[in-house]
Amino acid sequence: MKGTGMNVRQLPVIVGLLVVAVALLLAAGCGGDKPAPETDADTMGTGQPVETVPEPVTPEAPAQPVPARDYAAMDPAEYGVEDVFFAYDKYDLDDVAMATLAQNARIFNEHPDVAVLIEGHCDERGTVEYNLALGEKRAKAVRDYLVSLGMGSSRVRVTSYGESRPFALGSDEAAWAKNRRAHFARP
Amino acid sequence: MLPVLRRTASVLLVCILAAAAFGQNVPDVTLGVTKTAYAKIDLEVGTLDVLSGGLPAVEAAQQLESILRQDLAFSGLFRVNSTESGPAGEARRYEFAIRGSVEGPLRDAAQTGESEPTTVSFDLVTHPGGQLMLNKRYRPLPSQLRSTAHHFANQVVETLTGEPGIALTRIVFSRGSGDRRDLWVVDYDGEGLLRLTANRTLNLCPAWKPDGSEIAFTSYHDGMQGLFSLDTATGRVRQVIAHEGLNLGANWHPDGTEMLVSLSQSGDPEIYRVSPQGKVLRRLTAMPSIEISPSWDPAGRDLVFTSDRTGSPQLYVVDGDGAGRRRLTFEGQYNDSAAWSPNGERIVYATREQTITQLVLIRATGEERRMLTDQRWRNCEDPSWAPDGRHVVFASDRSGVFKLYVMDVVEGDVRQLTFGKEPDITPAWSHH
């Protein structure tokens, strides 16, 4: 993408369009067994996902090049990765979690060089040690699902903070629900 | 002076007395925590005589007496005379008495700039009669008066009961919130608070090596968990083990040569025996479930741990080879954080009722389950035994934030150990 001059801030939009495009391909029966054709991301915004005419790439770098964003130095949330939430004392993935992870998997596939740390978190109820174990179960459930979607396991590390690093303070279900999560962090 | 929170313990006491009355076929030595419930020793602590020295000697005498009284009261073993004169105090007959004297330094530290030792002499005598049972002499510097009083209190406990005193023990715990929790240590009476780590991350679940020379604990490095050990003499921290995943819940073998730890390198948390250098000696569990929180029995033969193999966390016991598994808890949907008492008789653990975590005491055989706390206490977690097998330290958020409390499990008395706004969790009581 470096040479295309694409404004990488549009990445989430582009990723979204890519999703739509893939869906269109599948709906049109063009997907099937064969992978979607390689497309230049820069043309995705033109609404012409199938027939693409790559624009000529300028051989010379612009005078003021836009530096490629260093995704490895960014928090995953900054490029569109979303956290996954769990039910009380559970570490299995519900439909919402699986949809979120499918979306995350697409983003990670866009950035094959980026590694990620999945942190398991729990609400404050229960004991410190058991919650550390439960948090790890959650993080591993998320890792395993991402691997099942094609993400290389070597790119994913898991850790658990149990109940020690809550995202929301408070002792009610609203806070607890926010704290039962697998959080994607920079390793 | 620490506030002593006296809970209504009459029901508890009645239960213990009933158990003691019906348990007369049990040898006295195994009665353990119930033994002293009906056998408090009446003890008179006299005012220490100041034989020489000025105001510093008078203050030293007052401090020594005050600490000694508090230690003897905290032990739960004595009825100590009141310092306030009154009919209740005078009416009681004392079995033993402590007499003491202080000889202050000839020179005043404020003038010389040097601290001089005080000579302290304590006698424990029968009362009446005055037969000498114990005499101790000390020459402490002013900064050593606290430990001097603690030492003599321990001597009194050991002389009169044969049990170890706990007045010189300490409690290590984790304090903080958010990204940072540091290990702190505090004397058993709440004095001498000291921070041990300052590494800007989470430090949790400390565990004393039985000789007190090291504290194993779980921490994080670059976001990944590892087991570390802090040298209590030098403050130096070394990494013990850092496998992928959990490196949690260290518990030293009573002989100090190895420890139990939960590792999830195989996928799920399992219990392992590892050397102090982190070498895996033996894997004790192999289940597709959570196996955590191991605690050796004081003989170092069996261990109790938590497993959710049935779908909810319950306590199990296995031997040191991982064999002979038996389930210990059948009541409650969530039982964890077991700690085996120093006399081997009982196990204290945390159970969750609805959404509140409470403490339970149970025989190591699984019988005589009784609640130590109730819902007024909000959550009570992470119990750890004092070496006397009578006191348990735990974390409770009854004040709105987790702080440490000490319970006399015989009497039901509870006193708050730590104060302040920062949460205090995962306490561990030193063995000496």
Coordinates of C-alpha atoms in Angstrom, one line a residue:
Chain A
M1 CA 0.0 0.0 0.0
K2 CA 3.0 2.2 0.5
G3 CA 3.2 3.2 -3.1
T4 CA -0.4 3.8 -3.8
G5 CA -0.7 7.1 -1.9
M6 CA -3.8 5.8 -0.2
N7 CA -4.7 7.7 2.9
V8 CA -4.4 5.0 5.4
R9 CA -6.7 6.8 7.8
Q10 CA -9.4 5.5 5.5
L11 CA -8.4 2.0 6.4
P12 CA -11.5 1.1 8.4
V13 CA -13.7 2.4 5.6
I14 CA -11.8 0.5 3.1
V15 CA -11.9 -2.7 5.1
G16 CA -15.6 -2.2 5.4
L17 CA -15.9 -1.8 1.7
L18 CA -13.8 -4.9 1.2
V19 CA -16.3 -6.8 3.3
V20 CA -19.1 -5.5 1.2
A21 CA -17.2 -6.4 -2.0
V22 CA -16.5 -9.9 -0.8
A23 CA -20.1 -10.3 0.2
L24 CA -21.2 -9.1 -3.3
L25 CA -18.8 -11.6 -4.9
L26 CA -20.2 -14.4 -2.9
A27 CA -23.8 -13.3 -3.6
A28 CA -23.0 -13.2 -7.3
G29 CA -21.7 -16.7 -7.2
C30 CA -18.3 -15.5 -8.1
G31 CA -16.7 -16.5 -4.8
G32 CA -17.2 -20.2 -4.5
D33 CA -14.1 -22.2 -4.1
K34 CA -11.7 -19.9 -5.7
P35 CA -10.3 -17.0 -3.7
A36 CA -11.4 -13.5 -4.4
P37 CA -9.2 -12.0 -7.0
E38 CA -6.3 -10.0 -5.9
T39 CA -7.4 -6.4 -6.0
D40 CA -5.6 -3.2 -5.5
A41 CA -7.1 -1.6 -2.4
D42 CA -6.9 1.8 -4.0
T43 CA -9.5 0.9 -6.5
M44 CA -11.9 -0.6 -4.0
G45 CA -13.5 2.8 -3.4
T46 CA -14.5 3.2 -7.0
G47 CA -17.2 0.7 -6.8
Q48 CA -15.5 -1.5 -9.4
P49 CA -14.3 -4.4 -7.4
V50 CA -14.2 -7.0 -10.2
E51 CA -12.7 -5.3 -13.1
T52 CA -9.8 -3.3 -11.8
V53 CA -7.6 -1.0 -13.7
P54 CA -4.6 -0.3 -11.5
E55 CA -3.5 3.2 -11.6
P56 CA 0.1 3.8 -12.7
V57 CA 2.3 3.9 -9.7
T58 CA 4.5 6.9 -9.6
P59 CA 8.1 5.6 -9.6
E60 CA 9.4 8.5 -7.7
A61 CA 8.4 9.0 -4.2
P62 CA 6.5 12.2 -3.5
A63 CA 8.5 15.1 -2.2
Q64 CA 6.7 14.8 1.2
P65 CA 6.0 11.1 1.5
V66 CA 3.3 10.0 3.8
P67 CA 5.1 7.6 6.1
A68 CA 3.6 4.2 6.2
R69 CA 1.8 3.8 9.5
D70 CA 3.7 1.5 11.8
Y71 CA 0.9 -0.8 12.8
A72 CA 3.2 -2.6 15.2
A73 CA 3.4 0.5 17.2
M74 CA -0.3 1.1 17.3
D75 CA -2.9 -0.2 19.6
P76 CA -5.1 -2.6 17.7
A77 CA -8.2 -0.5 18.5
E78 CA -6.6 2.3 16.4
Y79 CA -6.9 0.2 13.2
G80 CA -10.3 -1.1 13.9
V81 CA -9.9 -4.2 16.0
E82 CA -12.6 -4.6 18.6
D83 CA -12.7 -6.3 22.0
V84 CA -14.8 -9.4 22.7
F85 CA -17.2 -9.8 25.6
F86 CA -18.2 -12.7 27.7
A87 CA -21.1 -13.9 29.9
Y88 CA -20.6 -14.3 33.7
D89 CA -18.1 -17.1 34.5
K90 CA -18.0 -18.1 30.9
Y91 CA -15.3 -18.3 28.3
D92 CA -17.2 -19.6 25.3
L93 CA -17.8 -17.2 22.3
D94 CA -21.4 -16.2 21.5
D95 CA -22.6 -15.1 18.0
V96 CA -21.7 -11.5 18.6
A97 CA -18.2 -12.4 19.7
M98 CA -17.7 -14.6 16.7
A99 CA -18.9 -11.8 14.3
T100 CA -16.5 -9.4 16.0
L101 CA -13.7 -11.9 15.6
A102 CA -14.5 -12.5 12.0
Q103 CA -14.1 -8.8 11.4
N104 CA -10.9 -8.7 13.5
A105 CA -9.5 -11.6 11.5
R106 CA -10.0 -9.7 8.2
I107 CA -8.1 -6.7 9.6
F108 CA -5.3 -8.9 10.8
N109 CA -5.1 -10.6 7.4
E110 CA -4.7 -7.1 6.0
H111 CA -1.6 -6.7 8.2
P112 CA 0.2 -9.9 8.2
D113 CA 3.3 -8.4 9.8
V114 CA 1.4 -7.3 12.9
A115 CA 1.4 -9.4 16.1
V116 CA -1.1 -9.0 18.8
L117 CA -1.5 -9.7 22.5
I118 CA -4.8 -10.9 23.7
E119 CA -5.5 -10.1 27.3
G120 CA -8.2 -11.9 29.2
H121 CA -10.1 -9.9 31.8
C122 CA -12.8 -10.7 34.3
D123 CA -15.3 -8.8 36.5
E124 CA -14.4 -8.4 40.2
R125 CA -16.5 -11.2 41.4
G126 CA -14.7 -14.4 42.4
T127 CA -11.2 -15.0 43.6
V128 CA -8.0 -13.5 42.2
E129 CA -6.4 -16.8 41.1
Y130 CA -9.5 -18.3 39.6
N131 CA -10.2 -15.1 37.7
L132 CA -6.6 -15.2 36.3
A133 CA -7.3 -18.7 35.1
L134 CA -10.7 -17.7 33.7
G135 CA -9.2 -14.7 31.9
E136 CA -6.6 -16.9 30.3
K137 CA -9.4 -19.3 29.1
R138 CA -11.1 -16.3 27.5
A139 CA -8.0 -15.1 25.8
K140 CA -7.2 -18.6 24.5
A141 CA -10.8 -19.1 23.3
V142 CA -10.3 -15.9 21.2
R143 CA -6.9 -16.9 20.0
D144 CA -8.1 -20.3 19.0
Y145 CA -11.0 -18.9 17.0
L146 CA -8.8 -16.4 15.2
V147 CA -6.5 -19.3 14.3
S148 CA -9.5 -21.2 13.0
L149 CA -10.1 -18.2 10.7
G150 CA -6.6 -18.5 9.3
M151 CA -4.6 -16.3 11.5
G152 CA -1.1 -17.7 12.2
S153 CA -0.8 -18.7 15.8
S154 CA 2.7 -17.4 16.0
R155 CA 1.3 -13.9 15.7
V156 CA -0.9 -14.2 18.7
R157 CA 0.2 -14.2 22.4
V158 CA -2.2 -14.5 25.2
T159 CA -2.0 -13.3 28.8
S160 CA -4.5 -12.8 31.6
Y161 CA -5.0 -10.0 34.1
G162 CA -8.0 -11.6 35.7
E163 CA -9.9 -9.0 37.7
S164 CA -6.8 -6.8 38.3
R165 CA -7.2 -4.3 35.5
P166 CA -10.9 -3.4 35.1
F167 CA -12.0 -1.2 32.2
A168 CA -15.0 0.1 34.1
L169 CA -15.1 0.8 37.8
G170 CA -18.2 -0.1 39.8
S171 CA -20.0 -3.0 41.3
D172 CA -23.0 -3.4 39.0
E173 CA -23.8 -5.4 36.0
A174 CA -23.0 -2.5 33.6
A175 CA -19.5 -2.3 34.9
W176 CA -19.1 -6.1 35.2
A177 CA -20.2 -6.6 31.6
K178 CA -17.5 -4.2 30.3
N179 CA -14.9 -6.0 32.3
R180 CA -15.6 -9.5 31.1
R181 CA -13.6 -9.2 27.9
A182 CA -10.7 -10.3 25.7
H183 CA -8.8 -7.1 24.9
F184 CA -6.5 -6.8 21.9
A185 CA -3.3 -5.0 22.8
R186 CA 0.1 -4.3 21.3
P187 CA 2.5 -7.1 22.3
Chain B
M1 CA -3.6 0.9 68.7
L2 CA -5.5 -1.1 66.2
P3 CA -9.3 -1.2 66.5
V4 CA -10.5 -4.6 67.5
L5 CA -13.7 -5.4 65.7
R6 CA -15.6 -7.7 67.9
R7 CA -18.2 -9.8 66.1
T8 CA -21.0 -11.6 67.7
A9 CA -19.4 -15.0 68.1
S10 CA -21.7 -16.7 70.6
V11 CA -23.1 -19.1 68.0
L12 CA -19.7 -20.0 66.8
L13 CA -18.5 -20.5 70.3
V14 CA -21.4 -22.7 71.1
C15 CA -20.7 -24.8 68.1
I16 CA -17.1 -25.2 69.1
L17 CA -18.0 -26.0 72.7
A18 CA -20.5 -28.6 71.5
A19 CA -18.0 -30.1 69.1
A20 CA -15.5 -30.2 71.9
A21 CA -17.9 -31.8 74.3
F22 CA -18.9 -34.5 71.8
G23 CA -15.4 -35.0 70.6
Q24 CA -13.8 -36.3 73.7
N25 CA -12.6 -39.5 72.1
V26 CA -10.3 -37.3 70.0
P27 CA -6.8 -37.0 71.5
D28 CA -6.1 -33.6 73.0
V29 CA -3.2 -33.0 70.7
T30 CA -5.4 -33.1 67.6
L31 CA -8.0 -30.7 68.9
G32 CA -6.0 -27.9 67.4
V33 CA -8.1 -24.8 66.9
T34 CA -10.8 -25.9 69.3
K35 CA -8.5 -26.6 72.2
T36 CA -8.2 -23.2 73.7
A37 CA -11.8 -22.0 73.2
Y38 CA -12.7 -23.0 76.7
A39 CA -9.3 -22.7 78.3
K40 CA -8.1 -19.2 78.3
I41 CA -5.3 -18.5 80.7
D42 CA -5.8 -15.7 83.2
L43 CA -2.6 -13.6 83.1
E44 CA -1.7 -10.4 85.0
V45 CA 0.7 -8.0 83.3
G46 CA 2.2 -5.7 86.0
T47 CA 3.5 -2.2 85.4
L48 CA 7.2 -2.4 84.6
D49 CA 9.5 -0.9 87.3
V50 CA 11.9 1.8 86.1
L51 CA 15.0 1.2 88.1
S52 CA 17.1 3.9 86.6
G53 CA 17.2 6.4 83.8
G54 CA 15.0 9.4 83.0
L55 CA 12.0 10.0 80.9
P56 CA 13.2 7.8 78.0
A57 CA 13.3 4.9 80.4
V58 CA 9.7 5.6 81.6
E59 CA 8.6 5.8 78.0
A60 CA 10.4 2.6 77.1
A61 CA 8.7 0.8 80.0
Q62 CA 5.3 2.1 78.9
Q63 CA 5.9 1.0 75.3
L64 CA 7.1 -2.4 76.3
E65 CA 4.1 -3.0 78.5
S66 CA 1.7 -1.8 75.9
I67 CA 3.0 -4.0 73.1
L68 CA 3.3 -7.0 75.4
R69 CA -0.3 -6.6 76.5
Q70 CA -1.5 -6.2 72.9
D71 CA 0.5 -9.3 71.8
L72 CA -0.9 -11.4 74.6
A73 CA -4.4 -10.2 73.9
F74 CA -4.0 -10.8 70.1
S75 CA -2.8 -14.4 70.7
G76 CA -6.4 -15.2 71.8
L77 CA -4.9 -17.5 74.5
F78 CA -5.1 -15.2 77.5
R79 CA -7.4 -13.1 79.6
V80 CA -5.1 -10.2 80.4
N81 CA -5.8 -7.9 83.3
S82 CA -7.2 -4.5 82.5
T83 CA -5.0 -1.5 83.0
E84 CA -8.0 0.3 84.3
S85 CA -8.6 -0.5 88.0
G86 CA -12.1 -1.7 88.7
P87 CA -14.1 -4.4 90.4
A88 CA -14.1 -6.6 87.4
G89 CA -10.4 -6.7 87.2
E90 CA -9.8 -7.2 90.9
A91 CA -12.4 -10.0 91.1
R92 CA -10.5 -12.2 88.7
R93 CA -7.9 -14.8 89.9
Y94 CA -4.8 -14.9 87.8
E95 CA -2.9 -18.0 87.2
F96 CA 0.3 -16.3 86.1
A97 CA 1.8 -12.9 86.2
I98 CA 4.5 -11.0 84.3
R99 CA 6.8 -8.7 86.2
G100 CA 9.3 -6.5 84.5
S101 CA 11.9 -3.8 85.0
V102 CA 13.7 -1.3 82.9
E103 CA 17.1 0.3 83.5
G104 CA 17.4 3.3 81.2
P105 CA 20.6 4.6 79.6
L106 CA 22.8 6.7 81.8
R107 CA 23.1 9.3 79.1
D108 CA 20.2 10.9 77.2
A109 CA 20.2 10.1 73.5
A110 CA 19.0 13.6 72.7
Q111 CA 22.1 15.1 74.3
T112 CA 24.7 12.6 73.1
G113 CA 23.2 12.0 69.6
E114 CA 23.7 8.3 70.1
S115 CA 21.1 5.8 71.0
E116 CA 22.0 3.8 74.1
P117 CA 20.5 0.4 74.9
T118 CA 18.0 -0.1 77.7
T119 CA 18.3 -3.1 80.0
V120 CA 15.0 -4.9 80.2
S121 CA 14.2 -7.8 82.4
F122 CA 11.0 -9.9 82.3
D123 CA 9.8 -12.6 84.7
L124 CA 6.9 -14.9 84.2
V125 CA 5.8 -16.2 87.6
T126 CA 2.9 -18.3 89.0
H127 CA 0.3 -16.4 90.8
P128 CA -0.1 -16.4 93.6
G129 CA 3.1 -18.0 94.8
G130 CA 5.5 -16.3 92.6
Q131 CA 7.4 -19.4 91.4
L132 CA 9.6 -18.3 88.5
M133 CA 8.8 -20.0 85.2
L134 CA 10.7 -17.8 82.8
N135 CA 13.2 -15.0 83.0
K136 CA 14.5 -13.1 80.0
R137 CA 16.9 -10.2 79.9
Y138 CA 17.3 -7.9 76.8
R139 CA 19.4 -4.9 75.9
P140 CA 17.5 -3.3 73.1
L141 CA 18.2 0.0 71.4
P142 CA 15.1 2.3 71.3
S143 CA 14.3 1.1 67.8
Q144 CA 14.4 -2.5 69.0
L145 CA 11.8 -2.2 71.8
R146 CA 9.0 -3.4 69.7
S147 CA 10.7 -6.7 68.7
T148 CA 11.9 -7.1 72.3
A149 CA 8.3 -7.0 73.6
H150 CA 7.2 -9.3 70.7
H151 CA 10.0 -11.8 71.6
F152 CA 9.0 -12.0 75.2
A153 CA 5.3 -12.4 74.3
N154 CA 6.3 -15.4 72.1
Q155 CA 8.3 -16.8 75.0
V156 CA 5.3 -16.6 77.3
V157 CA 3.0 -18.3 74.8
E158 CA 5.5 -21.1 74.2
T159 CA 6.1 -21.6 77.9
L160 CA 2.5 -21.7 78.9
T161 CA 0.9 -23.5 75.8
G162 CA 3.7 -25.2 74.0
E163 CA 2.5 -23.5 70.8
P164 CA 4.5 -21.1 68.7
G165 CA 3.9 -17.4 69.3
I166 CA 3.1 -15.2 66.3
A167 CA 4.2 -11.9 67.7
L168 CA 7.2 -11.7 65.4
T169 CA 5.4 -12.8 62.2
R170 CA 4.7 -10.7 59.2
I171 CA 2.2 -10.6 56.4
V172 CA 3.1 -10.0 52.8
F173 CA 0.4 -8.8 50.4
S174 CA -0.4 -7.0 47.1
R175 CA -1.4 -3.4 47.3
G176 CA -2.5 -1.1 44.5
S177 CA -4.9 -0.9 41.6
G178 CA -5.0 -0.4 37.8
D179 CA -1.7 -1.3 36.1
R180 CA 0.2 -1.3 39.4
R181 CA 0.1 -3.5 42.4
D182 CA 3.2 -3.8 44.6
L183 CA 4.1 -6.2 47.2
W184 CA 4.1 -4.8 50.7
V185 CA 4.9 -6.4 54.1
V186 CA 3.5 -5.5 57.5
D187 CA 4.1 -6.8 61.0
Y188 CA 1.3 -9.0 62.3
D189 CA 0.0 -6.1 64.5
G190 CA -0.2 -3.6 61.6
E191 CA 3.1 -1.8 62.4
G192 CA 6.2 -1.7 60.2
L193 CA 4.5 -1.3 56.9
L194 CA 7.1 -1.6 54.1
R195 CA 6.9 -1.7 50.3
L196 CA 9.0 -4.5 48.6
T197 CA 8.5 -3.9 44.9
A198 CA 8.4 -0.8 42.6
N199 CA 8.4 -2.3 39.1
R200 CA 5.4 -0.5 37.7
T201 CA 3.4 -3.6 37.0
L202 CA 1.1 -6.2 38.7
N203 CA 2.7 -8.2 41.5
L204 CA 0.3 -10.8 43.0
C205 CA -0.1 -13.9 45.1
P206 CA 3.1 -13.8 47.2
A207 CA 4.2 -17.0 49.0
W208 CA 6.7 -17.2 51.8
K209 CA 9.5 -19.7 51.7
P210 CA 9.1 -21.4 55.1
D211 CA 12.4 -20.0 56.4
G212 CA 11.3 -16.5 55.4
S213 CA 14.4 -16.0 53.1
E214 CA 12.4 -15.7 49.9
I215 CA 8.9 -14.6 48.7
A216 CA 7.7 -16.2 45.5
F217 CA 5.1 -14.2 43.6
T218 CA 3.4 -13.7 40.2
S219 CA 4.3 -10.7 38.1
Y220 CA 4.4 -9.6 34.5
H221 CA 7.2 -8.8 32.1
D222 CA 6.2 -7.3 28.8
G223 CA 2.7 -8.2 29.5
M224 CA 3.5 -11.9 30.0
Q225 CA 3.1 -13.6 33.4
G226 CA 6.0 -15.2 35.2
L227 CA 6.9 -16.5 38.6
F228 CA 9.5 -14.5 40.5
S229 CA 11.2 -14.7 43.8
L230 CA 12.3 -11.8 46.1
D231 CA 15.2 -12.3 48.4
T232 CA 14.0 -10.8 51.7
A233 CA 17.5 -10.0 52.9
T234 CA 18.7 -8.1 49.8
G235 CA 15.5 -7.2 48.1
R236 CA 16.8 -8.7 44.8
V237 CA 14.2 -10.3 42.5
R238 CA 14.9 -13.2 40.2
Q239 CA 12.8 -15.0 37.7
V240 CA 11.9 -18.5 38.7
I241 CA 9.8 -19.7 35.8
A242 CA 8.1 -18.0 32.9
H243 CA 6.3 -20.5 30.6
E244 CA 3.8 -19.4 28.1
G245 CA 0.5 -18.6 30.0
L246 CA -0.1 -18.7 33.7
N247 CA 2.7 -19.0 36.2
L248 CA 0.6 -18.7 39.3
G249 CA -0.2 -19.6 42.8
A250 CA 3.1 -20.6 44.2
N251 CA 3.1 -22.6 47.4
W252 CA 6.3 -23.7 49.0
H253 CA 6.8 -27.2 50.3
P254 CA 7.1 -27.2 54.1
D255 CA 10.7 -28.3 53.8
G256 CA 11.5 -25.4 51.5
T257 CA 13.1 -27.5 48.8
E258 CA 10.5 -27.1 46.1
M259 CA 7.1 -25.4 45.4
L260 CA 3.8 -26.0 43.8
V261 CA 2.7 -23.8 40.9
S262 CA 0.0 -23.6 38.3
L263 CA 1.3 -23.5 34.7
S264 CA -0.8 -23.4 31.6
Q265 CA 1.9 -24.2 29.1
S266 CA 0.1 -27.4 28.1
G267 CA -3.1 -25.4 27.3
D268 CA -5.0 -25.5 30.6
P269 CA -3.8 -24.6 34.0
E270 CA -2.3 -27.6 35.7
I271 CA -0.5 -28.2 39.0
Y272 CA 3.2 -28.8 38.9
R273 CA 6.0 -29.3 41.4
V274 CA 9.0 -27.1 40.5
S275 CA 12.4 -26.6 42.0
P276 CA 13.3 -23.1 43.5
Q277 CA 15.2 -22.6 40.2
G278 CA 12.1 -23.3 38.2
K279 CA 12.8 -26.8 37.0
V280 CA 9.7 -28.8 36.5
L281 CA 10.0 -31.8 38.8
R282 CA 6.6 -33.4 38.3
R283 CA 3.2 -32.7 36.8
L284 CA 0.4 -33.6 39.2
T285 CA -2.8 -33.0 37.2
A286 CA -3.8 -33.5 33.6
M287 CA -7.3 -32.4 32.9
P288 CA -9.0 -30.2 30.3
S289 CA -10.1 -27.9 33.0
I290 CA -8.8 -25.2 35.4
E291 CA -6.5 -26.6 38.1
I292 CA -5.1 -23.9 40.4
S293 CA -4.5 -22.7 44.0
P294 CA -2.5 -25.6 45.4
S295 CA -1.6 -25.7 49.1
W296 CA 0.6 -28.4 50.8
D297 CA -0.5 -30.0 54.0
P298 CA 2.0 -29.2 56.8
A299 CA 3.5 -32.7 56.5
G300 CA 4.2 -32.1 52.8
R301 CA 2.5 -35.3 51.7
D302 CA -0.9 -34.2 50.3
L303 CA -2.0 -31.0 48.7
V304 CA -5.4 -29.4 48.3
F305 CA -6.2 -27.5 45.1
T306 CA -9.1 -26.1 43.0
S307 CA -10.4 -27.8 39.9
D308 CA -13.5 -26.9 37.8
R309 CA -13.5 -30.4 36.1
T310 CA -17.1 -30.8 37.1
G311 CA -18.1 -27.4 35.7
S312 CA -17.7 -25.4 38.8
P313 CA -14.6 -24.8 40.9
Q314 CA -14.3 -27.3 43.8
L315 CA -11.6 -28.4 46.1
Y316 CA -9.7 -31.7 45.7
V317 CA -6.9 -33.4 47.5
V318 CA -4.2 -35.5 45.9
D319 CA -0.9 -36.9 47.2
G320 CA 2.5 -35.6 46.1
D321 CA 2.5 -37.8 43.1
G322 CA -0.9 -36.6 41.9
A323 CA -2.5 -39.9 42.9
G324 CA -5.3 -40.8 45.4
R325 CA -7.5 -37.9 44.3
R326 CA -10.5 -37.2 46.4
R327 CA -13.1 -34.4 46.3
L328 CA -13.2 -32.3 49.4
T329 CA -16.1 -29.9 48.8
F330 CA -19.7 -30.8 47.7
E331 CA -21.5 -27.7 49.0
G332 CA -21.5 -24.5 47.1
Q333 CA -21.1 -23.8 43.4
Y334 CA -17.7 -22.0 43.7
N335 CA -15.0 -23.1 46.1
D336 CA -11.4 -21.8 45.8
S337 CA -8.3 -20.5 47.6
A338 CA -7.8 -23.3 50.0
A339 CA -5.2 -23.1 52.7
W340 CA -4.2 -26.0 54.9
S341 CA -3.8 -25.2 58.5
P342 CA -0.4 -25.5 60.2
N343 CA -1.6 -28.4 62.4
G344 CA -2.9 -30.3 59.4
E345 CA -6.4 -30.6 60.8
R346 CA -8.4 -28.0 58.9
I347 CA -8.6 -26.2 55.6
V348 CA -9.9 -22.7 55.2
Y349 CA -11.2 -21.6 51.8
A350 CA -13.4 -19.1 49.9
T351 CA -16.9 -20.0 48.8
R352 CA -19.2 -17.9 46.7
E353 CA -22.8 -17.6 47.8
Q354 CA -24.9 -15.8 45.2
T355 CA -22.3 -13.2 44.2
I356 CA -20.6 -12.8 47.5
T357 CA -17.4 -14.6 48.5
Q358 CA -17.2 -15.9 52.1
L359 CA -14.8 -17.9 54.1
V360 CA -15.4 -21.4 55.2
L361 CA -13.6 -23.7 57.6
I362 CA -13.7 -27.5 57.0
R363 CA -11.9 -30.5 58.4
A364 CA -9.3 -31.9 56.1
T365 CA -11.5 -35.0 56.0
G366 CA -14.3 -32.9 54.5
E367 CA -16.5 -32.8 57.6
E368 CA -17.6 -30.0 60.0
R369 CA -18.0 -27.4 57.4
R370 CA -18.8 -24.0 59.0
M371 CA -18.9 -20.4 57.7
L372 CA -16.4 -18.0 59.2
T373 CA -18.0 -14.9 57.8
D374 CA -21.4 -13.8 56.7
Q375 CA -22.9 -11.5 54.1
R376 CA -22.4 -8.4 56.3
W377 CA -18.7 -8.9 55.4
R378 CA -19.3 -8.5 51.7
N379 CA -16.5 -10.4 50.0
C380 CA -13.9 -12.2 52.0
E381 CA -11.1 -13.7 49.9
D382 CA -7.6 -15.3 49.9
P383 CA -7.3 -16.7 53.5
S384 CA -3.8 -17.5 54.9
W385 CA -3.1 -19.1 58.2
A386 CA -0.9 -17.8 60.9
P387 CA 1.6 -20.4 62.2
D388 CA -0.5 -20.7 65.4
G389 CA -3.2 -22.4 63.4
R390 CA -5.7 -20.1 65.1
H391 CA -5.6 -16.9 63.2
V392 CA -6.4 -16.3 59.5
V393 CA -5.6 -13.2 57.5
F394 CA -7.9 -12.4 54.5
A395 CA -9.0 -9.6 52.2
S396 CA -12.4 -8.1 52.5
D397 CA -14.1 -5.1 50.8
R398 CA -16.6 -4.5 53.7
S399 CA -15.4 -0.9 53.9
G400 CA -15.9 -0.5 50.1
V401 CA -12.3 -1.3 49.3
F402 CA -10.4 -4.5 49.9
K403 CA -8.3 -4.3 53.1
L404 CA -6.7 -7.0 55.2
Y405 CA -8.3 -8.4 58.3
V406 CA -7.2 -10.9 60.9
M407 CA -9.7 -13.4 62.4
D408 CA -9.3 -15.6 65.4
V409 CA -11.2 -18.6 64.0
V410 CA -11.9 -19.9 67.5
E411 CA -13.4 -16.8 69.1
G412 CA -14.6 -15.1 65.9
D413 CA -12.8 -11.9 66.8
V414 CA -11.7 -9.8 63.9
R415 CA -9.3 -6.9 63.7
Q416 CA -8.5 -4.7 60.7
L417 CA -4.8 -5.1 59.8
T418 CA -4.3 -2.5 57.0
F419 CA -5.8 0.8 56.3
G420 CA -5.9 3.4 53.5
K421 CA -7.6 3.8 50.2
E422 CA -5.6 1.4 48.1
P423 CA -6.9 -2.1 47.7
D424 CA -5.0 -4.8 49.6
I425 CA -5.3 -8.4 48.3
T426 CA -3.7 -11.9 48.4
P427 CA -2.1 -11.8 51.8
A428 CA 0.3 -14.5 53.0
W429 CA 1.3 -15.0 56.6
S430 CA 5.0 -15.8 57.4
H431 CA 5.8 -19.1 58.9
H432 CA 7.9 -17.6 61.8

